[in-house]
Tab-separated table of C-alpha atoms in Angstrom:
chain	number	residue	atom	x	y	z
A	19	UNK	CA	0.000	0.000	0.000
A	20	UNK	CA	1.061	3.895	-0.607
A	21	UNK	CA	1.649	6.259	2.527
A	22	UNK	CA	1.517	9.570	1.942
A	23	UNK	CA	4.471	9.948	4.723
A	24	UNK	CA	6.796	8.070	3.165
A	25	UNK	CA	9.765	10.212	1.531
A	26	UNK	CA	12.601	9.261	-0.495
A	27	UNK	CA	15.385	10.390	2.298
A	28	UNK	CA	13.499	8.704	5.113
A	29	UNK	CA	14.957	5.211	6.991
A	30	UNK	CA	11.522	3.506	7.582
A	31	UNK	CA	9.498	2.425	4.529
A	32	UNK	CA	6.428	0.563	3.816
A	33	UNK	CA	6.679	-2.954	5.014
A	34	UNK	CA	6.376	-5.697	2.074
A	35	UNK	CA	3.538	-8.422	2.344
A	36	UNK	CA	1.855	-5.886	5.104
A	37	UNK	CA	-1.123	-7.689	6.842
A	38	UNK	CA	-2.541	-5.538	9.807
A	39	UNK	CA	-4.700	-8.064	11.572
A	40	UNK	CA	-1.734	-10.799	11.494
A	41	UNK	CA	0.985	-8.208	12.677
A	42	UNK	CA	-2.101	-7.080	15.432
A	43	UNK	CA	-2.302	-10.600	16.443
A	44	UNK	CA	1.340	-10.903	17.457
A	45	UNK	CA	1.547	-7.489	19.086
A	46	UNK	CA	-1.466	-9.108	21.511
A	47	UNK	CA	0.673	-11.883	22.240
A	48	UNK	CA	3.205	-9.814	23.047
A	49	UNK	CA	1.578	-7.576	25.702
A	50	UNK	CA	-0.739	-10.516	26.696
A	51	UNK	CA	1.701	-13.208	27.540
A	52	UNK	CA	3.266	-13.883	30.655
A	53	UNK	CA	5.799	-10.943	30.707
A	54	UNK	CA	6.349	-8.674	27.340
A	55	UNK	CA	7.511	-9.453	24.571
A	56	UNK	CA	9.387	-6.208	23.792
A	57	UNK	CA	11.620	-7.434	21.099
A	58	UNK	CA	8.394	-8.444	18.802
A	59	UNK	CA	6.766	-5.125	19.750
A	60	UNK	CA	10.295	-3.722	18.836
A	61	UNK	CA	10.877	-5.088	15.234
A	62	UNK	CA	7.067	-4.494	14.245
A	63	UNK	CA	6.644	-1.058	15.217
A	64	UNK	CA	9.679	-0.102	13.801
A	65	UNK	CA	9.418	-2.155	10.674
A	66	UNK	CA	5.912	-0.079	9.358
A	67	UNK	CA	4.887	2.981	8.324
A	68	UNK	CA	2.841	5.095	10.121
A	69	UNK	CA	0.195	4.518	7.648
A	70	UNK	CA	0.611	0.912	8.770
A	71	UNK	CA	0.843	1.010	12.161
A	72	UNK	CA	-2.267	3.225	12.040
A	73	UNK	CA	-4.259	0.100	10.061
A	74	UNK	CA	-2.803	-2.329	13.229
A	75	UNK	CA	-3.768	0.126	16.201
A	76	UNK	CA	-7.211	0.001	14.332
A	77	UNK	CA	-6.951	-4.022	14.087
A	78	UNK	CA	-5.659	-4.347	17.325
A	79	UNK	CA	-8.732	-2.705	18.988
A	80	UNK	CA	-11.128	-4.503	16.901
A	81	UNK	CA	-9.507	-7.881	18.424
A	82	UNK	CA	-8.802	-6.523	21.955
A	83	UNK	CA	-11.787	-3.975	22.466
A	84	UNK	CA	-8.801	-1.645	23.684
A	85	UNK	CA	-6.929	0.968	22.166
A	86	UNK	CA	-3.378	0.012	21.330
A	87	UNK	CA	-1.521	3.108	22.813
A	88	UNK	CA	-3.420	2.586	25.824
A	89	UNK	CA	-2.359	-1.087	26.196
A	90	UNK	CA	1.315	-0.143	25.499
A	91	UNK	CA	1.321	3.078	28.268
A	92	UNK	CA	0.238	-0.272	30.321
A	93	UNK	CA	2.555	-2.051	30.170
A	94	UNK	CA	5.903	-0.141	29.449
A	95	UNK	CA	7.356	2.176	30.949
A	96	UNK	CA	10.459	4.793	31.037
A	97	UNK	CA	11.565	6.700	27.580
A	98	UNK	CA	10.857	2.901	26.037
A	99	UNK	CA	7.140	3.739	26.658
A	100	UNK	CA	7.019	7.331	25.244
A	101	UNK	CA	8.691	6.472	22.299
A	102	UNK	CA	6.799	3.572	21.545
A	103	UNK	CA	3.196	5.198	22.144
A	104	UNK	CA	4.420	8.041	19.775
A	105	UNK	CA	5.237	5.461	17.075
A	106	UNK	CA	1.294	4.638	17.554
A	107	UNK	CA	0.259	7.854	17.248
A	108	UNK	CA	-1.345	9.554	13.971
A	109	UNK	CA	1.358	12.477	12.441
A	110	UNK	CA	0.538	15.646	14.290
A	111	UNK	CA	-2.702	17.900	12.579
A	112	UNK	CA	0.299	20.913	11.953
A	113	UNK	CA	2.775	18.383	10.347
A	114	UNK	CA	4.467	19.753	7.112
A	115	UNK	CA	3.126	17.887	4.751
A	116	UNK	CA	-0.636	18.909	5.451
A	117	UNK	CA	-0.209	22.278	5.944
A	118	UNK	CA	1.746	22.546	2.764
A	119	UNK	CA	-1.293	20.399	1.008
A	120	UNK	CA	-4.234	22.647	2.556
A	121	UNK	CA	-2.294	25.962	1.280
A	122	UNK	CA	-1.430	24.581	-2.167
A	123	UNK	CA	-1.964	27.127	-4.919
A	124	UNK	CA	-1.512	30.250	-2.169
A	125	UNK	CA	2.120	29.552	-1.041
A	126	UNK	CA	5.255	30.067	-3.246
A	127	UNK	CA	6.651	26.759	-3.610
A	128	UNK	CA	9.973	28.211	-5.355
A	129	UNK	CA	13.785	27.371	-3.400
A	130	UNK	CA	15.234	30.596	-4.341
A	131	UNK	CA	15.580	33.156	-1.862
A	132	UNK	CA	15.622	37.173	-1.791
A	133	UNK	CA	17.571	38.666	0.802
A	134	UNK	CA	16.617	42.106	0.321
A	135	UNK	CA	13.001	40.789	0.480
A	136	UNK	CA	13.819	38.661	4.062
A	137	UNK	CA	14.708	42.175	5.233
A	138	UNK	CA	11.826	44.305	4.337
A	139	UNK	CA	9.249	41.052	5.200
A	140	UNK	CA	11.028	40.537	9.133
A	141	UNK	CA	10.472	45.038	9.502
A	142	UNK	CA	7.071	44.767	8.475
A	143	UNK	CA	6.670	41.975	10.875
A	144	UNK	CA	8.370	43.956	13.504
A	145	UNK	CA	6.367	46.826	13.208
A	146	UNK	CA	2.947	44.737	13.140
A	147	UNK	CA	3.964	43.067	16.219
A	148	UNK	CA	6.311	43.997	18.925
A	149	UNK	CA	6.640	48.084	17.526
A	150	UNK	CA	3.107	48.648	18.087
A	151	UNK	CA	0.201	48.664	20.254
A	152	UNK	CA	-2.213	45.780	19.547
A	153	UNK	CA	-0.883	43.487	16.410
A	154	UNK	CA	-1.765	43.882	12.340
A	155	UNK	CA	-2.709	40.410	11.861
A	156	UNK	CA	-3.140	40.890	8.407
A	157	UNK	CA	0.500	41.266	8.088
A	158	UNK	CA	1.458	37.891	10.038
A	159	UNK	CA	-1.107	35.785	7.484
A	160	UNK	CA	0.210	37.631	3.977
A	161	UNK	CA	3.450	36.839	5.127
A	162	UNK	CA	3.794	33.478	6.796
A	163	UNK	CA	1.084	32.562	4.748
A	164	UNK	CA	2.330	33.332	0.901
A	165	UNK	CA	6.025	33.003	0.958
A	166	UNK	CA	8.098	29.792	0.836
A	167	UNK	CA	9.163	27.875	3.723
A	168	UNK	CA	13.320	28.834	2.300
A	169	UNK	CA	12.463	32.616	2.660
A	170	UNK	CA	10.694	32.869	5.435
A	171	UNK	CA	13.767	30.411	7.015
A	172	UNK	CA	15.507	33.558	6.121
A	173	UNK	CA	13.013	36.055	7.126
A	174	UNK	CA	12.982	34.809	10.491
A	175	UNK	CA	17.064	35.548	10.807
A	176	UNK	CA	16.494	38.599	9.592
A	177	UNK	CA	13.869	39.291	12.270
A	178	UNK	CA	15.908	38.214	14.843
A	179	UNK	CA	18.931	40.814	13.733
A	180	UNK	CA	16.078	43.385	13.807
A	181	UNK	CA	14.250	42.679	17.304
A	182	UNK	CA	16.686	40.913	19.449
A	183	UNK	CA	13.780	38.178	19.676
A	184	UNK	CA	12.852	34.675	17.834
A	185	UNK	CA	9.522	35.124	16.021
A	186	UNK	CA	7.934	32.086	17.722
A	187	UNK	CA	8.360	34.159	21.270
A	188	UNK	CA	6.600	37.001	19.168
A	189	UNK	CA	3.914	35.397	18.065
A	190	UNK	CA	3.738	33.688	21.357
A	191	UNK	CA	3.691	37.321	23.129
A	192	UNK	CA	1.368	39.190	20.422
A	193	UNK	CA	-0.825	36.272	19.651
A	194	UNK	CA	-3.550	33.607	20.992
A	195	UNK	CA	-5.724	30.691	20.842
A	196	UNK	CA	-5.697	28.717	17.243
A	197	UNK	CA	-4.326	31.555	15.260
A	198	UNK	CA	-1.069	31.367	17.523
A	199	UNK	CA	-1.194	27.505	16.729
A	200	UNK	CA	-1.328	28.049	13.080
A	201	UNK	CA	1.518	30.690	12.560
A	202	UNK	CA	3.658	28.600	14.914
A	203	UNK	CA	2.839	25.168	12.932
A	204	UNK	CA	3.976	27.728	9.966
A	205	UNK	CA	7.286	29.145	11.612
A	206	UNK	CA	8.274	25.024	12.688
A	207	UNK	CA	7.454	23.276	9.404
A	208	UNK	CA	10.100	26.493	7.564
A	209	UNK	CA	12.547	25.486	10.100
A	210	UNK	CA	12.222	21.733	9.217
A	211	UNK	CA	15.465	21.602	7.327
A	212	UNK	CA	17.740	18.546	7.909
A	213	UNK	CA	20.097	21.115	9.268
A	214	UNK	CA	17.824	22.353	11.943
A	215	UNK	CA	16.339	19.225	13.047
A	216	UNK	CA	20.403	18.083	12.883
A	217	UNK	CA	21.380	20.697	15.556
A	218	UNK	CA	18.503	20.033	17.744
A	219	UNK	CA	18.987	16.478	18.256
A	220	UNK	CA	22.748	17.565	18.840
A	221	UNK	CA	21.226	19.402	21.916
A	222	UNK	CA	18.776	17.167	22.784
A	223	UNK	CA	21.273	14.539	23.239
A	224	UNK	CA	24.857	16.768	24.310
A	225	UNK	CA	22.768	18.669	27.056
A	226	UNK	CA	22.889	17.257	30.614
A	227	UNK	CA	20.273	15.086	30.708
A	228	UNK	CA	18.551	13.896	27.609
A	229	UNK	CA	15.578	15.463	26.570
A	230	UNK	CA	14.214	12.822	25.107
A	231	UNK	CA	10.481	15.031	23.758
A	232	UNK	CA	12.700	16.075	21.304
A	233	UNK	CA	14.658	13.004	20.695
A	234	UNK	CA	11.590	11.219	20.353
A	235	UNK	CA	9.747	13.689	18.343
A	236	UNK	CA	11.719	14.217	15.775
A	237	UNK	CA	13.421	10.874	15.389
A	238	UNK	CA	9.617	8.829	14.623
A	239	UNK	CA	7.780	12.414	13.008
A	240	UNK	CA	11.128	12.261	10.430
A	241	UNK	CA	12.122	8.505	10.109
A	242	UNK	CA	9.384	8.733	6.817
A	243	UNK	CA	10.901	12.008	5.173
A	244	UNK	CA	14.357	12.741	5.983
A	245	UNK	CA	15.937	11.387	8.171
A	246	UNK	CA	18.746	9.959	6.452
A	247	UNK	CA	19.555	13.572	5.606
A	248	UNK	CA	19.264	14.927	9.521
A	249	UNK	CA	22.308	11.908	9.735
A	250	UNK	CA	24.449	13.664	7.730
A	251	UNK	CA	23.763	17.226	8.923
A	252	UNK	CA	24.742	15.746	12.066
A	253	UNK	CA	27.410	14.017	11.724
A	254	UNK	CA	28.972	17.381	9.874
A	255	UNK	CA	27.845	19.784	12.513
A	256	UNK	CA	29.213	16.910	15.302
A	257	UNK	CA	31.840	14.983	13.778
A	258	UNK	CA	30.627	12.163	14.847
A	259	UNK	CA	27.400	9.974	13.724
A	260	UNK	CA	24.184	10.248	15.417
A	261	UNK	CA	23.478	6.158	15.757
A	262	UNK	CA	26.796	6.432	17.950
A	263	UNK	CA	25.436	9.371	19.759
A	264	UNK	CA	22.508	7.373	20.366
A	265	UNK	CA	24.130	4.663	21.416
A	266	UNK	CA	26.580	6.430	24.040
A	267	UNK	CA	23.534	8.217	25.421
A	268	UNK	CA	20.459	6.002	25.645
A	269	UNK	CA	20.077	2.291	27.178
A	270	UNK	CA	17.804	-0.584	27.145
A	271	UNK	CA	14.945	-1.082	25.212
A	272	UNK	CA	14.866	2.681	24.394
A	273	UNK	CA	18.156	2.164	22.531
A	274	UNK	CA	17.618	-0.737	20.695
A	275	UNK	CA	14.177	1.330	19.398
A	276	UNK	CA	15.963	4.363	18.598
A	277	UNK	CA	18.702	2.684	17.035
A	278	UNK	CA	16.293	0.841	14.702
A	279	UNK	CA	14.747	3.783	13.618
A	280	UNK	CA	17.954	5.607	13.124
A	281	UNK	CA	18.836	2.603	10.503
A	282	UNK	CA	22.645	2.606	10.818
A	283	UNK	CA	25.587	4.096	11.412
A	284	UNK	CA	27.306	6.449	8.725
């Protein structure tokens, strides 16, 4: 079957001779026998699309009469859990892909980007927000709304030069409710470069601590799209690859997940 997730650069791709009901089956063993079976759960929720895993959450709770995500928050638990309930999950309303499919026809869709342009958009942005008193919507929508996700990646550096501020904390300050949601789910799926999503799992896993909301996030929300492309943004910006990072930062169950998803070292 076709997903409409699945990209050329991702590491996770639809699953030959896919049947939902059989692959449900064994992930109610799994949970139902006496202890779990985590390495079955592993290399089947890993091994399908989200499109897929979607079609066995829905055969899993005709045979079980529960949801699947609420079976798995059951009976794991740690990062292992989190990671594997958000491999269950549907791709977030705001994800790229849809918001770039509902705007078709509006939005430029060229790469090339103006410079000159980034500068005038981020001051007219500055003055409808944080220069004034009470914000020029208008302004926020023509822009965030028309241009393409490369120049307002570059609008959004300009703006910062300009106001000493990151436009999401703008909008966060001069905005509310779903309109706030929208422009945001605008201002993330522009920053969705490889690069970006590189350097953020660098922090995510060189901070103290892992903070593994992001790891998780963008590791199963990009396994389908790019994600072989975020490995070699990060291994450039880090020198070294991120299955290693992974690997030297993560343990257990969680690892061997991750690490699956990753899809090797480079």
């Amino acid at each position: 079957m076709a997903s409409i997730w699945v990209g050329k650069r991702g590491t996770i791709r639809d699953y030959a001779g896919f049947n939902p009901s059989v692959d449900a089956e064994a992930i109610r063993k799994a949970i139902r026998g006496i202890g779990t079976d985590e390495k079955t759960l592993i290399s089947i929720l890993t091994e399908r699309t989200n499109a897929q895993r979607q079609l066995i959450a829905k055969e899993y709770q005709a045979l079980c009469g529960k949801e699947l995500k609420d079976d798995l928050k059951g009976d794991l638990s740690g990062h292992f859990k989190h990671l594997m309930v958000a491999l269950v999950t549907p791709p977030a309303v705001f994800d790229a892909k849809q918001l770039k499919k509902s705007m078709k026809g509006r939005r430029d869709e060229s790469l090339k980007v103006d410079e000159q342009l980034a500068r005038k958009d981020a001051q007219i942005l500055y003055n409808a927000g944080e220069k004034r008193w009470g914000t020029d919507e208008d302004a926020f929508t023509d822009i965030l709304c028309l241009r393409s996700f490369p120049q307002l990646k570059l609008t959004f550096d300009e703006y910062r030069n300009i106001s000493q501020k990151d436009i999401e904390d703008s909008i966060k300050g001069e905005l509310s409710g779903h309109f706030e949601d929208l422009l945001l789910a605008i201002v993330r799926c522009a920053r969705n470069t490889p690069a970006f999503l590189a350097e953020r799992l660098y922090r995510a896993l060189k901070g103290a601590g892992t903070d593994e909301f992001t790891l998780n996030r963008i590791m199963v929300s990009r396994s389908e799209i790019d994600l072989l492309d975020i490995r070699a943004e990060f291994k450039k910006l880090s020198g070294y690859s991120l299955y290693s990072a992974i690997k030297s930062d993560t343990s257990g169950d969680y690892e061997i997940t991750l690490l699956k998803i990753c899809g090797g070292d480079d």
